[in-house]
C-alpha cells in the first residue's frame, strides 16, 4: 500500500494500553466505560500504588458488567477490607459483606445457597481475600468450596505476605524475600526455599470448572478472565498478582511494571485451566532475567551488592526457568 494512503491510527491494540475510548466498544476496557459501576469508589485508604486496590476495582467492575449488576461480594479480613471500610464508612457501591479472616469461601457458599433457596438464580457471588486469608487460614474452607463445586468465584489478591498486619510471611511469599518474620540476616537471608504452596495448581487438582491467574499488568486480560468466570457456574478460582509498594519496598509508580516483570521473567506464570487442564497460557513477550524483577524491590536488596547472594539469585532463576518449561511460556523457536 502507498504510505500516503495509510489510514491514520489513533490508537494501538495488542499493546500494554489499558483502555481507550477510541476503540470499538467491544474492545474497550470496562474502566473505559463511563457507565462502569465504580464498585470500589474513591476515598478509600489504600497506600499509593496499591496493586490490590487496582486489581479489585477492575475485577469487581468487570464482574458487575458480566452479571448485569446482580452481584454480592464476600470479603475476608485483610488490607482490602480494612482500607475500604473504616467504620462507619465504605467505598463499596455493591452489596458487600465482611466475613472472618479465614471463612470467606464458606460464607460465600452460604450466600450462594441462600440465593438459590430464595429463587434468585441470577444473583451471583464472589469471595475475595489476600494470600494469607486464601492460601493459609482460609484454605480449608476454600478446598471445601471447591470440592462441593459451590457456585462462587473466589478471587485471591496475592501480594505475597500478610500486609495488613505488618508484612509477615505467608505460604505465598517467594523464597529469599524479606518479611517481618523472614529477616534479611544470616547465611540464607529471607524466606526459605522449598516451602510454600501453589494454590492455582492445588485448585486445578480439585478439577473445578475454571482456574486462572492474572496480574495487574494486563488489565484487559484480567477483565476477560472475570467475565469468562462469571459466564460459568460452579466453583471458580482467580489468582491475581498484586504488587504492594509497602511490603515489597517498591516505588508506588512501579506497581504495573513489577507485575509485568513477574510475568516476563517467568516467576509468575499467567494461564487458564478448565477441569484440571491448562487451556491457555500468556506467552512471554521478551524474556528477562529474574534480577530485573528483583532489583527494584527492597525485600530482595540483600541478594545484591558486595555481600549479596548470587547462589540464591541462581536458585530463583532456576525456579523461573522451571515455570517456563512447565507451562510452555516461550513461543516455539524462541531462545530457551
Ligand atoms: C483469626 C484471625 N487471625 C488473625 C487476624 C489478624 N489479621 C487481620 S488481617 C491479617 C493479614 C491479612 O493478610 P492477607 O490475607 O495476606 O491480606 P493482605 O492484608 O495482605 O491483603 C491478619 C493476620 C484476624 N483478623 N483473624
Ligand atoms: S499495605 Fe500493600 S496491600 Fe495494603 S493497602 Fe498498602 S499497598 Fe495495598
mmCIF file of C-alpha atoms and ligand atoms in Angstrom:
data_model
loop_
_atom_site.group_PDB
_atom_site.id
_atom_site.type_symbol
_atom_site.label_atom_id
_atom_site.label_comp_id
_atom_site.label_asym_id
_atom_site.label_seq_id
_atom_site.Cartn_x
_atom_site.Cartn_y
_atom_site.Cartn_z
ATOM 1 C CA UNK A 1 0.000 0.000 0.000
ATOM 2 C CA UNK A 2 1.211 3.503 -0.783
ATOM 3 C CA UNK A 3 2.318 5.009 2.508
ATOM 4 C CA UNK A 4 0.324 8.169 1.761
ATOM 5 C CA UNK A 5 -2.859 6.100 1.692
ATOM 6 C CA UNK A 6 -2.308 4.504 5.087
ATOM 7 C CA UNK A 7 -5.177 5.305 7.420
ATOM 8 C CA UNK A 8 -4.179 7.372 10.428
ATOM 9 C CA UNK A 9 -4.029 5.226 13.572
ATOM 10 C CA UNK A 10 -5.252 6.987 16.675
ATOM 11 C CA UNK A 11 -4.646 4.070 18.959
ATOM 12 C CA UNK A 12 -2.870 0.775 19.211
ATOM 13 C CA UNK A 13 -4.343 -2.572 20.067
ATOM 14 C CA UNK A 14 -2.486 -5.590 21.349
ATOM 15 C CA UNK A 15 -0.105 -3.398 23.312
ATOM 16 C CA UNK A 16 0.057 -2.652 27.001
ATOM 17 C CA UNK A 17 -2.635 0.019 26.548
ATOM 18 C CA UNK A 18 -5.255 -0.362 29.249
ATOM 19 C CA UNK A 19 -8.328 1.215 27.763
ATOM 20 C CA UNK A 20 -9.168 3.668 25.090
ATOM 21 C CA UNK A 21 -12.497 5.191 24.257
ATOM 22 C CA UNK A 22 -11.491 5.369 20.584
ATOM 23 C CA UNK A 23 -11.568 1.575 20.344
ATOM 24 C CA UNK A 24 -14.626 -0.277 19.089
ATOM 25 C CA UNK A 25 -16.984 -0.725 22.014
ATOM 26 C CA UNK A 26 -16.452 -4.468 22.370
ATOM 27 C CA UNK A 27 -12.681 -3.949 22.613
ATOM 28 C CA UNK A 28 -12.787 -1.350 25.358
ATOM 29 C CA UNK A 29 -11.876 -1.958 28.928
ATOM 30 C CA UNK A 30 -14.782 -1.864 31.387
ATOM 31 C CA UNK A 31 -12.920 1.009 33.055
ATOM 32 C CA UNK A 32 -13.079 2.991 29.799
ATOM 33 C CA UNK A 33 -16.866 2.918 30.005
ATOM 34 C CA UNK A 34 -18.338 5.983 31.654
ATOM 35 C CA UNK A 35 -21.202 3.832 32.955
ATOM 36 C CA UNK A 36 -18.999 1.404 34.893
ATOM 37 C CA UNK A 37 -20.161 0.748 38.444
ATOM 38 C CA UNK A 38 -17.143 2.191 40.246
ATOM 39 C CA UNK A 39 -17.645 -0.717 42.636
ATOM 40 C CA UNK A 40 -14.654 0.300 44.762
ATOM 41 C CA UNK A 41 -15.127 4.029 44.866
ATOM 42 C CA UNK A 42 -12.517 6.710 45.524
ATOM 43 C CA UNK A 43 -11.852 7.858 49.071
ATOM 44 C CA UNK A 44 -10.599 4.546 50.441
ATOM 45 C CA UNK A 45 -7.349 4.382 52.397
ATOM 46 C CA UNK A 46 -5.113 2.089 50.360
ATOM 47 C CA UNK A 47 -1.464 3.119 50.026
ATOM 48 C CA UNK A 48 -0.487 4.982 46.893
ATOM 49 C CA UNK A 49 0.179 2.495 44.102
ATOM 50 C CA UNK A 50 -1.619 -0.384 45.858
ATOM 51 C CA UNK A 51 -1.942 -3.258 43.370
ATOM 52 C CA UNK A 52 -4.702 -4.859 45.436
ATOM 53 C CA UNK A 53 -6.949 -1.781 45.133
ATOM 54 C CA UNK A 54 -6.336 -1.676 41.393
ATOM 55 C CA UNK A 55 -6.976 -5.380 40.904
ATOM 56 C CA UNK A 56 -10.164 -5.348 42.986
ATOM 57 C CA UNK A 57 -11.530 -2.332 41.184
ATOM 58 C CA UNK A 58 -11.054 -3.918 37.755
ATOM 59 C CA UNK A 59 -12.184 -7.387 38.796
ATOM 60 C CA UNK A 60 -15.364 -6.332 40.556
ATOM 61 C CA UNK A 61 -16.411 -3.762 37.951
ATOM 62 C CA UNK A 62 -15.938 -6.446 35.270
ATOM 63 C CA UNK A 63 -17.991 -8.908 37.343
ATOM 64 C CA UNK A 64 -20.747 -6.317 37.712
ATOM 65 C CA UNK A 65 -20.971 -5.914 33.934
ATOM 66 C CA UNK A 66 -20.889 -9.689 33.427
ATOM 67 C CA UNK A 67 -23.779 -10.215 35.882
ATOM 68 C CA UNK A 68 -25.899 -7.203 34.895
ATOM 69 C CA UNK A 69 -25.128 -5.786 38.353
ATOM 70 C CA UNK A 70 -26.557 -8.817 40.170
ATOM 71 C CA UNK A 71 -23.541 -9.430 42.379
ATOM 72 C CA UNK A 72 -22.769 -9.931 46.068
ATOM 73 C CA UNK A 73 -19.150 -9.843 47.289
ATOM 74 C CA UNK A 74 -17.853 -11.526 50.438
ATOM 75 C CA UNK A 75 -14.552 -10.137 51.707
ATOM 76 C CA UNK A 76 -12.062 -11.817 54.018
ATOM 77 C CA UNK A 77 -10.261 -9.705 56.599
ATOM 78 C CA UNK A 78 -7.141 -8.049 55.203
ATOM 79 C CA UNK A 79 -5.938 -4.868 53.566
ATOM 80 C CA UNK A 80 -8.739 -4.751 51.004
ATOM 81 C CA UNK A 81 -11.382 -4.980 53.712
ATOM 82 C CA UNK A 82 -9.620 -2.636 56.126
ATOM 83 C CA UNK A 83 -8.777 0.164 53.708
ATOM 84 C CA UNK A 84 -12.203 0.087 52.046
ATOM 85 C CA UNK A 85 -14.434 0.003 55.138
ATOM 86 C CA UNK A 86 -13.145 2.033 58.086
ATOM 87 C CA UNK A 87 -16.278 2.084 60.275
ATOM 88 C CA UNK A 88 -18.735 3.750 59.621
ATOM 89 C CA UNK A 89 -17.645 4.434 56.043
ATOM 90 C CA UNK A 90 -17.427 2.250 52.950
ATOM 91 C CA UNK A 91 -16.041 2.597 49.452
ATOM 92 C CA UNK A 92 -18.106 -0.309 48.142
ATOM 93 C CA UNK A 93 -21.010 0.529 45.887
ATOM 94 C CA UNK A 94 -22.274 -3.044 45.712
ATOM 95 C CA UNK A 95 -23.801 -5.461 48.246
ATOM 96 C CA UNK A 96 -20.702 -6.419 50.243
ATOM 97 C CA UNK A 97 -20.199 -8.437 53.398
ATOM 98 C CA UNK A 98 -17.137 -8.788 55.620
ATOM 99 C CA UNK A 99 -16.550 -12.361 56.757
ATOM 100 C CA UNK A 100 -13.926 -13.514 59.231
ATOM 101 C CA UNK A 101 -10.306 -13.735 58.144
ATOM 102 C CA UNK A 102 -10.475 -17.438 57.356
ATOM 103 C CA UNK A 103 -14.037 -18.210 56.267
ATOM 104 C CA UNK A 104 -14.797 -16.042 53.188
ATOM 105 C CA UNK A 105 -15.215 -19.126 50.975
ATOM 106 C CA UNK A 106 -17.673 -20.729 53.440
ATOM 107 C CA UNK A 107 -19.678 -17.514 53.872
ATOM 108 C CA UNK A 108 -19.832 -17.077 50.085
ATOM 109 C CA UNK A 109 -21.015 -20.682 49.699
ATOM 110 C CA UNK A 110 -23.804 -19.887 52.180
ATOM 111 C CA UNK A 111 -24.751 -16.678 50.377
ATOM 112 C CA UNK A 112 -24.923 -18.581 47.061
ATOM 113 C CA UNK A 113 -27.100 -21.293 48.681
ATOM 114 C CA UNK A 114 -29.391 -18.626 50.133
ATOM 115 C CA UNK A 115 -29.854 -17.031 46.713
ATOM 116 C CA UNK A 116 -30.748 -20.431 45.305
ATOM 117 C CA UNK A 117 -33.246 -21.058 48.112
ATOM 118 C CA UNK A 118 -34.790 -17.647 47.539
ATOM 119 C CA UNK A 119 -35.250 -18.426 43.848
ATOM 120 C CA UNK A 120 -32.756 -15.828 42.618
ATOM 121 C CA UNK A 121 -30.507 -17.798 40.264
ATOM 122 C CA UNK A 122 -29.347 -14.630 38.543
ATOM 123 C CA UNK A 123 -27.711 -13.229 41.708
ATOM 124 C CA UNK A 124 -24.056 -14.276 41.591
ATOM 125 C CA UNK A 125 -21.442 -14.421 44.339
ATOM 126 C CA UNK A 126 -17.750 -13.546 44.587
ATOM 127 C CA UNK A 127 -15.484 -14.201 47.556
ATOM 128 C CA UNK A 128 -12.214 -12.306 47.790
ATOM 129 C CA UNK A 129 -9.228 -12.064 50.078
ATOM 130 C CA UNK A 130 -5.479 -11.708 50.338
ATOM 131 C CA UNK A 131 -2.982 -14.531 50.020
ATOM 132 C CA UNK A 132 -2.804 -15.071 53.792
ATOM 133 C CA UNK A 133 -6.600 -15.360 54.013
ATOM 134 C CA UNK A 134 -6.619 -17.677 50.994
ATOM 135 C CA UNK A 135 -3.546 -19.901 50.991
ATOM 136 C CA UNK A 136 -3.192 -20.248 54.771
ATOM 137 C CA UNK A 137 -6.021 -19.571 57.192
ATOM 138 C CA UNK A 138 -8.919 -19.811 54.721
ATOM 139 C CA UNK A 139 -7.541 -22.770 52.828
ATOM 140 C CA UNK A 140 -9.758 -25.456 54.398
ATOM 141 C CA UNK A 141 -12.937 -23.506 53.651
ATOM 142 C CA UNK A 142 -11.688 -22.846 50.117
ATOM 143 C CA UNK A 143 -10.941 -26.501 49.436
ATOM 144 C CA UNK A 144 -14.423 -27.386 50.744
ATOM 145 C CA UNK A 145 -15.982 -24.829 48.413
ATOM 146 C CA UNK A 146 -14.058 -26.356 45.506
ATOM 147 C CA UNK A 147 -14.938 -29.905 46.482
ATOM 148 C CA UNK A 148 -18.653 -29.129 46.746
ATOM 149 C CA UNK A 149 -18.415 -27.173 43.472
ATOM 150 C CA UNK A 150 -20.294 -24.285 45.087
ATOM 151 C CA UNK A 151 -21.380 -21.561 42.678
ATOM 152 C CA UNK A 152 -18.790 -18.963 43.726
ATOM 153 C CA UNK A 153 -15.882 -17.189 42.046
ATOM 154 C CA UNK A 154 -13.089 -16.899 44.614
ATOM 155 C CA UNK A 155 -10.515 -14.172 43.891
ATOM 156 C CA UNK A 156 -7.163 -14.174 45.685
ATOM 157 C CA UNK A 157 -5.295 -10.875 45.567
ATOM 158 C CA UNK A 158 -1.764 -12.144 46.030
ATOM 159 C CA UNK A 159 0.646 -9.546 47.419
ATOM 160 C CA UNK A 160 2.804 -12.358 48.756
ATOM 161 C CA UNK A 161 2.546 -11.665 52.509
ATOM 162 C CA UNK A 162 0.198 -10.685 55.340
ATOM 163 C CA UNK A 163 0.403 -6.980 54.549
ATOM 164 C CA UNK A 164 -2.361 -5.602 56.734
ATOM 165 C CA UNK A 165 -0.710 -6.706 59.955
ATOM 166 C CA UNK A 166 2.829 -5.607 59.050
ATOM 167 C CA UNK A 167 4.235 -7.851 56.306
ATOM 168 C CA UNK A 168 4.502 -11.329 57.804
ATOM 169 C CA UNK A 169 5.378 -14.318 55.611
ATOM 170 C CA UNK A 170 2.525 -16.346 54.108
ATOM 171 C CA UNK A 171 2.661 -19.594 52.151
ATOM 172 C CA UNK A 172 2.623 -17.417 49.007
ATOM 173 C CA UNK A 173 5.760 -15.460 49.989
ATOM 174 C CA UNK A 174 8.528 -16.179 47.466
ATOM 175 C CA UNK A 175 11.831 -17.663 48.598
ATOM 176 C CA UNK A 176 14.534 -15.159 49.623
ATOM 177 C CA UNK A 177 12.011 -12.364 50.269
ATOM 178 C CA UNK A 178 12.491 -10.312 53.414
ATOM 179 C CA UNK A 179 9.382 -10.019 55.564
ATOM 180 C CA UNK A 180 8.904 -9.173 59.246
ATOM 181 C CA UNK A 181 9.168 -12.907 60.008
ATOM 182 C CA UNK A 182 11.823 -13.857 57.426
ATOM 183 C CA UNK A 183 14.597 -11.411 58.220
ATOM 184 C CA UNK A 184 17.370 -10.389 55.819
ATOM 185 C CA UNK A 185 20.080 -11.776 58.125
ATOM 186 C CA UNK A 186 22.176 -14.944 58.344
ATOM 187 C CA UNK A 187 23.720 -17.227 55.775
ATOM 188 C CA UNK A 188 20.444 -17.732 53.900
ATOM 189 C CA UNK A 189 18.526 -14.471 54.446
ATOM 190 C CA UNK A 190 14.834 -14.044 53.730
ATOM 191 C CA UNK A 191 12.132 -16.688 53.228
ATOM 192 C CA UNK A 192 13.316 -20.284 52.910
ATOM 193 C CA UNK A 193 13.468 -22.106 49.601
ATOM 194 C CA UNK A 194 11.352 -25.225 49.199
ATOM 195 C CA UNK A 195 8.408 -24.034 51.287
ATOM 196 C CA UNK A 196 5.033 -22.517 50.422
ATOM 197 C CA UNK A 197 2.213 -23.682 48.205
ATOM 198 C CA UNK A 198 0.965 -23.068 44.720
ATOM 199 C CA UNK A 199 -2.779 -22.601 45.199
ATOM 200 C CA UNK A 200 -3.686 -22.264 41.486
ATOM 201 C CA UNK A 201 -2.222 -25.758 40.944
ATOM 202 C CA UNK A 202 -3.977 -27.062 44.060
ATOM 203 C CA UNK A 203 -7.252 -25.568 42.795
ATOM 204 C CA UNK A 204 -6.681 -27.364 39.476
ATOM 205 C CA UNK A 205 -6.236 -30.634 41.341
ATOM 206 C CA UNK A 206 -9.855 -30.225 42.547
ATOM 207 C CA UNK A 207 -10.848 -30.309 38.831
ATOM 208 C CA UNK A 208 -13.181 -27.342 39.259
ATOM 209 C CA UNK A 209 -14.682 -25.677 36.172
ATOM 210 C CA UNK A 210 -12.211 -22.792 35.960
ATOM 211 C CA UNK A 211 -8.873 -21.697 37.392
ATOM 212 C CA UNK A 212 -6.894 -18.713 36.139
ATOM 213 C CA UNK A 213 -4.001 -16.479 37.078
ATOM 214 C CA UNK A 214 -3.630 -12.824 36.123
ATOM 215 C CA UNK A 215 -1.677 -9.711 37.055
ATOM 216 C CA UNK A 216 -2.470 -6.027 37.277
ATOM 217 C CA UNK A 217 -0.113 -5.505 34.318
ATOM 218 C CA UNK A 218 -2.683 -6.982 31.905
ATOM 219 C CA UNK A 219 -5.951 -5.390 32.916
ATOM 220 C CA UNK A 220 -7.796 -6.355 29.722
ATOM 221 C CA UNK A 221 -6.768 -9.940 30.349
ATOM 222 C CA UNK A 222 -7.939 -9.673 33.953
ATOM 223 C CA UNK A 223 -11.323 -8.327 32.905
ATOM 224 C CA UNK A 224 -11.706 -11.034 30.252
ATOM 225 C CA UNK A 225 -10.977 -13.750 32.809
ATOM 226 C CA UNK A 226 -13.515 -12.354 35.269
ATOM 227 C CA UNK A 227 -16.093 -12.124 32.511
ATOM 228 C CA UNK A 228 -15.389 -15.703 31.417
ATOM 229 C CA UNK A 229 -15.570 -16.942 35.000
ATOM 230 C CA UNK A 230 -18.920 -15.247 35.594
ATOM 231 C CA UNK A 231 -20.274 -16.943 32.479
ATOM 232 C CA UNK A 232 -19.655 -20.313 34.147
ATOM 233 C CA UNK A 233 -21.294 -21.957 37.157
ATOM 234 C CA UNK A 234 -19.741 -23.926 39.966
ATOM 235 C CA UNK A 235 -16.519 -23.238 41.827
ATOM 236 C CA UNK A 236 -14.053 -20.950 40.070
ATOM 237 C CA UNK A 237 -10.715 -19.559 41.234
ATOM 238 C CA UNK A 238 -8.806 -16.487 40.054
ATOM 239 C CA UNK A 239 -5.354 -15.732 41.476
ATOM 240 C CA UNK A 240 -4.163 -12.184 40.760
ATOM 241 C CA UNK A 241 -0.615 -10.970 41.429
ATOM 242 C CA UNK A 242 -0.941 -7.517 43.053
ATOM 243 C CA UNK A 243 2.332 -5.747 43.949
ATOM 244 C CA UNK A 244 2.329 -3.987 47.316
ATOM 245 C CA UNK A 245 4.680 -0.957 47.499
ATOM 246 C CA UNK A 246 4.740 -1.022 51.300
ATOM 247 C CA UNK A 247 5.522 -4.706 51.754
ATOM 248 C CA UNK A 248 7.751 -5.106 48.715
ATOM 249 C CA UNK A 249 9.707 -1.912 49.308
ATOM 250 C CA UNK A 250 8.984 -0.746 45.788
ATOM 251 C CA UNK A 251 8.123 2.637 44.319
ATOM 252 C CA UNK A 252 4.400 3.299 44.086
ATOM 253 C CA UNK A 253 4.800 4.095 40.384
ATOM 254 C CA UNK A 254 6.378 0.668 39.766
ATOM 255 C CA UNK A 255 3.317 -1.456 40.584
ATOM 256 C CA UNK A 256 2.350 -2.206 36.981
ATOM 257 C CA UNK A 257 5.972 -2.569 35.847
ATOM 258 C CA UNK A 258 6.730 -5.106 38.568
ATOM 259 C CA UNK A 259 3.622 -7.135 37.756
ATOM 260 C CA UNK A 260 4.733 -7.179 34.121
ATOM 261 C CA UNK A 261 8.288 -8.179 35.080
ATOM 262 C CA UNK A 262 6.958 -11.033 37.229
ATOM 263 C CA UNK A 263 5.312 -12.402 34.104
ATOM 264 C CA UNK A 264 8.154 -11.623 31.683
ATOM 265 C CA UNK A 265 10.778 -13.312 33.871
ATOM 266 C CA UNK A 266 8.633 -16.442 34.235
ATOM 267 C CA UNK A 267 8.368 -16.055 38.014
ATOM 268 C CA UNK A 268 4.568 -15.695 37.780
ATOM 269 C CA UNK A 269 3.016 -17.867 35.041
ATOM 270 C CA UNK A 270 -0.214 -16.455 33.617
ATOM 271 C CA UNK A 271 -2.590 -19.177 32.435
ATOM 272 C CA UNK A 272 -6.125 -20.556 32.391
ATOM 273 C CA UNK A 273 -7.279 -24.080 33.175
ATOM 274 C CA UNK A 274 -10.615 -25.871 32.914
ATOM 275 C CA UNK A 275 -11.437 -29.049 34.838
ATOM 276 C CA UNK A 276 -7.806 -29.536 35.784
ATOM 277 C CA UNK A 277 -6.232 -28.991 32.355
ATOM 278 C CA UNK A 278 -4.323 -25.926 31.215
ATOM 279 C CA UNK A 279 -6.236 -24.415 28.284
ATOM 280 C CA UNK A 280 -4.256 -21.230 27.573
ATOM 281 C CA UNK A 281 -1.040 -19.562 28.666
ATOM 282 C CA UNK A 282 0.107 -15.974 28.153
ATOM 283 C CA UNK A 283 3.435 -16.247 26.383
ATOM 284 C CA UNK A 284 6.413 -14.205 27.492
ATOM 285 C CA UNK A 285 6.978 -11.393 25.001
ATOM 286 C CA UNK A 286 10.569 -10.529 25.905
ATOM 287 C CA UNK A 287 12.239 -12.845 28.341
ATOM 288 C CA UNK A 288 14.207 -11.124 31.097
ATOM 289 C CA UNK A 289 16.497 -12.396 33.864
ATOM 290 C CA UNK A 290 14.934 -12.505 37.338
ATOM 291 C CA UNK A 291 17.314 -9.728 38.544
ATOM 292 C CA UNK A 292 15.282 -7.211 36.511
ATOM 293 C CA UNK A 293 12.271 -8.001 38.669
ATOM 294 C CA UNK A 294 14.067 -8.405 41.998
ATOM 295 C CA UNK A 295 16.346 -5.353 41.975
ATOM 296 C CA UNK A 296 13.666 -2.632 42.275
ATOM 297 C CA UNK A 297 12.265 -4.294 45.426
ATOM 298 C CA UNK A 298 13.900 -3.660 48.791
ATOM 299 C CA UNK A 299 12.582 -7.008 50.081
ATOM 300 C CA UNK A 300 15.270 -8.586 47.870
ATOM 301 C CA UNK A 301 18.023 -5.964 48.479
ATOM 302 C CA UNK A 302 20.158 -8.444 50.490
ATOM 303 C CA UNK A 303 20.662 -10.527 47.336
ATOM 304 C CA UNK A 304 22.670 -7.774 45.640
ATOM 305 C CA UNK A 305 25.878 -5.824 46.251
ATOM 306 C CA UNK A 306 29.226 -6.791 47.780
ATOM 307 C CA UNK A 307 27.608 -9.023 50.427
ATOM 308 C CA UNK A 308 24.939 -10.307 48.063
ATOM 309 C CA UNK A 309 23.898 -13.893 47.379
ATOM 310 C CA UNK A 310 24.475 -14.853 43.741
ATOM 311 C CA UNK A 311 23.772 -18.509 44.599
ATOM 312 C CA UNK A 312 20.268 -17.563 45.771
ATOM 313 C CA UNK A 313 19.737 -15.487 42.639
ATOM 314 C CA UNK A 314 20.682 -18.563 40.612
ATOM 315 C CA UNK A 315 18.131 -20.618 42.558
ATOM 316 C CA UNK A 316 15.421 -18.048 41.869
ATOM 317 C CA UNK A 317 16.353 -18.066 38.179
ATOM 318 C CA UNK A 318 16.104 -21.858 38.171
ATOM 319 C CA UNK A 319 12.562 -21.545 39.584
ATOM 320 C CA UNK A 320 11.580 -19.157 36.788
ATOM 321 C CA UNK A 321 13.158 -21.473 34.185
ATOM 322 C CA UNK A 322 11.129 -24.339 35.591
ATOM 323 C CA UNK A 323 7.893 -22.361 35.272
ATOM 324 C CA UNK A 324 8.781 -21.521 31.681
ATOM 325 C CA UNK A 325 9.297 -25.189 30.859
ATOM 326 C CA UNK A 326 6.325 -26.413 32.852
ATOM 327 C CA UNK A 327 3.776 -24.004 31.357
ATOM 328 C CA UNK A 328 5.382 -23.572 27.907
ATOM 329 C CA UNK A 329 5.698 -19.816 28.401
ATOM 330 C CA UNK A 330 8.036 -19.231 25.458
ATOM 331 C CA UNK A 331 6.931 -19.315 21.832
ATOM 332 C CA UNK A 332 8.234 -22.279 19.851
ATOM 333 C CA UNK A 333 11.584 -21.341 18.392
ATOM 334 C CA UNK A 334 12.261 -18.601 20.975
ATOM 335 C CA UNK A 335 15.604 -18.750 22.781
ATOM 336 C CA UNK A 336 15.302 -21.095 25.818
HETATM 337 C C1 LIG B 1 -8.313 -15.412 63.078
HETATM 338 C C2 LIG B 1 -7.549 -14.147 62.833
HETATM 339 N N1 LIG B 1 -6.222 -14.153 62.950
HETATM 340 C C3 LIG B 1 -5.523 -13.031 62.710
HETATM 341 C C4 LIG B 1 -6.158 -11.883 62.339
HETATM 342 C C5 LIG B 1 -5.352 -10.644 62.130
HETATM 343 N N2 LIG B 1 -5.248 -10.278 60.727
HETATM 344 C C6 LIG B 1 -6.070 -9.388 60.158
HETATM 345 S S1 LIG B 1 -5.706 -9.057 58.579
HETATM 346 C C7 LIG B 1 -4.371 -10.087 58.639
HETATM 347 C C8 LIG B 1 -3.442 -10.229 57.472
HETATM 348 C C9 LIG B 1 -4.114 -10.342 56.138
HETATM 349 O O1 LIG B 1 -3.184 -10.801 55.208
HETATM 350 P P1 LIG B 1 -3.640 -11.263 53.766
HETATM 351 O O2 LIG B 1 -4.767 -12.210 53.832
HETATM 352 O O3 LIG B 1 -2.429 -11.724 53.031
HETATM 353 O O4 LIG B 1 -4.213 -9.928 53.094
HETATM 354 P P2 LIG B 1 -3.470 -8.531 52.828
HETATM 355 O O5 LIG B 1 -3.652 -7.698 54.029
HETATM 356 O O6 LIG B 1 -2.040 -8.831 52.506
HETATM 357 O O7 LIG B 1 -4.205 -8.009 51.643
HETATM 358 C C10 LIG B 1 -4.255 -10.692 59.896
HETATM 359 C C11 LIG B 1 -3.173 -11.628 60.286
HETATM 360 C C12 LIG B 1 -7.566 -11.923 62.223
HETATM 361 N N3 LIG B 1 -8.261 -10.834 61.832
HETATM 362 N N4 LIG B 1 -8.238 -13.047 62.467
HETATM 363 S S1 LIG B 2 -0.003 -2.387 52.593
HETATM 364 FE FE1 LIG B 2 0.097 -3.092 50.445
HETATM 365 S S2 LIG B 2 -1.833 -4.205 50.045
HETATM 366 FE FE2 LIG B 2 -2.090 -2.953 51.928
HETATM 367 S S3 LIG B 2 -3.020 -1.021 51.201
HETATM 368 FE FE3 LIG B 2 -0.781 -0.727 51.283
HETATM 369 S S4 LIG B 2 -0.049 -1.229 49.202
HETATM 370 FE FE4 LIG B 2 -2.135 -2.070 49.409
#
